[in-house]
Amino acid sequence: VQLQASGGGLVQAGGSLRLSCAASRSIFTMGWYRQAPGKQRERVATITSGSSTNYADSVKGRFTISRDNAKNTVYLQMNSLKPEDTAVYRCAARERFATSYDYWGQGTLVTVSS
């Protein structure tokens, strides 16, 4: 599976951005991870083909993950952005019974200025 991410950029604190990630075929779970400089990679949000979602506590109430199964695309709407959201965001995907994310897209940088 190939994942093509888009979106990201520079935004002021309190602003919004939307990330998109298109998969080359249907896959059960898609999601977003992020990694800030000097920090460990963090799972941000995931969504299954049945629209079951999971969010990191740090983004609950501010980020919304959704997907268009017809387009094999997942979206991450990020609102009320904070400087601590600054990171490289990567799209990931895994098959239904996989224990790890085997497919990764390229990273996209999100920078939130204070």
CSV table of C-alpha atoms in Angstrom, one decimal:
chain,number,residue,atom,x,y,z
A,1,VAL,CA,0.0,0.0,0.0
A,2,GLN,CA,1.3,3.4,-0.9
A,3,LEU,CA,0.3,6.4,1.2
A,4,GLN,CA,0.4,9.9,-0.2
A,5,ALA,CA,0.0,12.7,2.4
A,6,SER,CA,-0.7,16.3,1.8
A,7,GLY,CA,-1.4,19.4,3.8
A,8,GLY,CA,0.5,20.9,6.7
A,9,GLY,CA,2.4,24.1,6.8
A,10,LEU,CA,2.8,27.1,9.0
A,11,VAL,CA,-0.1,28.5,11.1
A,12,GLN,CA,-0.5,30.7,14.1
A,13,ALA,CA,-1.6,29.4,17.4
A,14,GLY,CA,-5.3,29.0,17.5
A,15,GLY,CA,-5.5,28.4,13.8
A,16,SER,CA,-6.5,25.3,11.8
A,17,LEU,CA,-5.0,23.0,9.3
A,18,ARG,CA,-6.2,19.9,7.5
A,19,LEU,CA,-4.0,16.9,6.5
A,20,SER,CA,-5.0,14.4,3.9
A,21,CYS,CA,-3.6,11.0,3.1
A,22,ALA,CA,-4.7,8.9,0.1
A,23,ALA,CA,-4.0,5.1,0.1
A,24,SER,CA,-3.4,3.2,-3.1
A,25,ARG,CA,-6.1,0.7,-2.1
A,26,SER,CA,-8.6,0.0,0.7
A,27,ILE,CA,-7.1,-0.8,4.0
A,28,PHE,CA,-8.7,-1.4,7.4
A,29,THR,CA,-7.1,1.1,9.7
A,30,MET,CA,-5.5,4.5,8.8
A,31,GLY,CA,-4.2,7.1,11.1
A,32,TRP,CA,-1.7,9.8,11.9
A,33,TYR,CA,1.4,9.8,14.0
A,34,ARG,CA,3.7,12.7,14.8
A,35,GLN,CA,7.2,13.3,16.0
A,36,ALA,CA,8.5,16.5,17.4
A,37,PRO,CA,12.2,17.3,17.6
A,38,GLY,CA,13.8,15.4,20.4
A,39,LYS,CA,10.6,13.6,21.3
A,40,GLN,CA,9.3,10.1,20.7
A,41,ARG,CA,6.8,9.4,18.0
A,42,GLU,CA,3.2,9.8,19.2
A,43,ARG,CA,0.0,8.3,17.8
A,44,VAL,CA,-2.3,11.2,17.1
A,45,ALA,CA,-5.5,9.6,15.8
A,46,THR,CA,-6.7,6.5,14.0
A,47,ILE,CA,-9.8,5.4,12.2
A,48,THR,CA,-11.1,2.1,11.0
A,49,SER,CA,-13.0,1.5,7.8
A,50,GLY,CA,-16.1,1.3,10.0
A,51,SER,CA,-15.3,4.8,11.3
A,52,SER,CA,-14.2,3.7,14.8
A,53,THR,CA,-11.9,6.4,16.0
A,54,ASN,CA,-9.2,6.7,18.7
A,55,TYR,CA,-7.4,9.9,19.7
A,56,ALA,CA,-4.4,10.9,21.8
A,57,ASP,CA,-5.5,12.7,25.0
A,58,SER,CA,-3.5,15.7,23.9
A,59,VAL,CA,-5.6,16.3,20.8
A,60,LYS,CA,-9.1,15.2,22.0
A,61,GLY,CA,-11.6,17.9,21.3
A,62,ARG,CA,-9.4,19.8,18.9
A,63,PHE,CA,-8.6,17.3,16.2
A,64,THR,CA,-11.0,15.2,14.1
A,65,ILE,CA,-10.1,12.3,12.0
A,66,SER,CA,-12.4,11.1,9.2
A,67,ARG,CA,-12.2,9.0,6.1
A,68,ASP,CA,-13.7,8.7,2.7
A,69,ASN,CA,-13.7,4.9,2.0
A,70,ALA,CA,-14.7,5.5,-1.7
A,71,LYS,CA,-11.5,7.5,-2.1
A,72,ASN,CA,-9.3,5.5,0.3
A,73,THR,CA,-8.5,8.8,1.9
A,74,VAL,CA,-8.2,9.8,5.6
A,75,TYR,CA,-8.3,13.4,6.8
A,76,LEU,CA,-7.1,15.0,10.0
A,77,GLN,CA,-8.8,18.3,10.8
A,78,MET,CA,-6.7,20.2,13.3
A,79,ASN,CA,-8.3,23.1,15.1
A,80,SER,CA,-7.2,25.3,18.0
A,81,LEU,CA,-3.6,24.5,17.2
A,82,LYS,CA,-0.9,25.0,19.8
A,83,PRO,CA,2.8,25.4,19.5
A,84,GLU,CA,3.3,22.0,21.1
A,85,ASP,CA,1.5,20.5,18.1
A,86,THR,CA,4.5,21.4,16.0
A,87,ALA,CA,5.9,18.2,14.5
A,88,VAL,CA,6.3,16.1,11.4
A,89,TYR,CA,3.1,14.3,10.9
A,90,ARG,CA,3.0,10.9,9.1
A,91,CYS,CA,0.1,8.9,7.8
A,92,ALA,CA,0.1,5.2,8.6
A,93,ALA,CA,-2.0,2.2,7.8
A,94,ARG,CA,-2.4,-1.4,8.8
A,95,GLU,CA,-4.5,-4.4,7.8
A,96,ARG,CA,-7.3,-5.5,10.1
A,97,PHE,CA,-5.5,-8.1,12.1
A,98,ALA,CA,-2.0,-6.7,11.9
A,99,THR,CA,-0.3,-5.9,15.2
A,100,SER,CA,1.7,-3.0,13.8
A,101,TYR,CA,1.5,-0.3,11.2
A,102,ASP,CA,3.2,-1.7,8.2
A,103,TYR,CA,2.6,1.2,5.7
A,104,TRP,CA,3.8,4.7,6.1
A,105,GLY,CA,3.5,7.8,4.1
A,106,GLN,CA,6.0,10.6,3.8
A,107,GLY,CA,6.1,13.1,6.6
A,108,THR,CA,4.5,16.5,6.4
A,109,LEU,CA,5.6,19.3,8.6
A,110,VAL,CA,3.2,21.3,10.8
A,111,THR,CA,4.6,24.3,12.5
A,112,VAL,CA,2.5,26.3,14.9
A,113,SER,CA,3.8,29.7,15.9
A,114,SER,CA,3.0,31.4,19.1
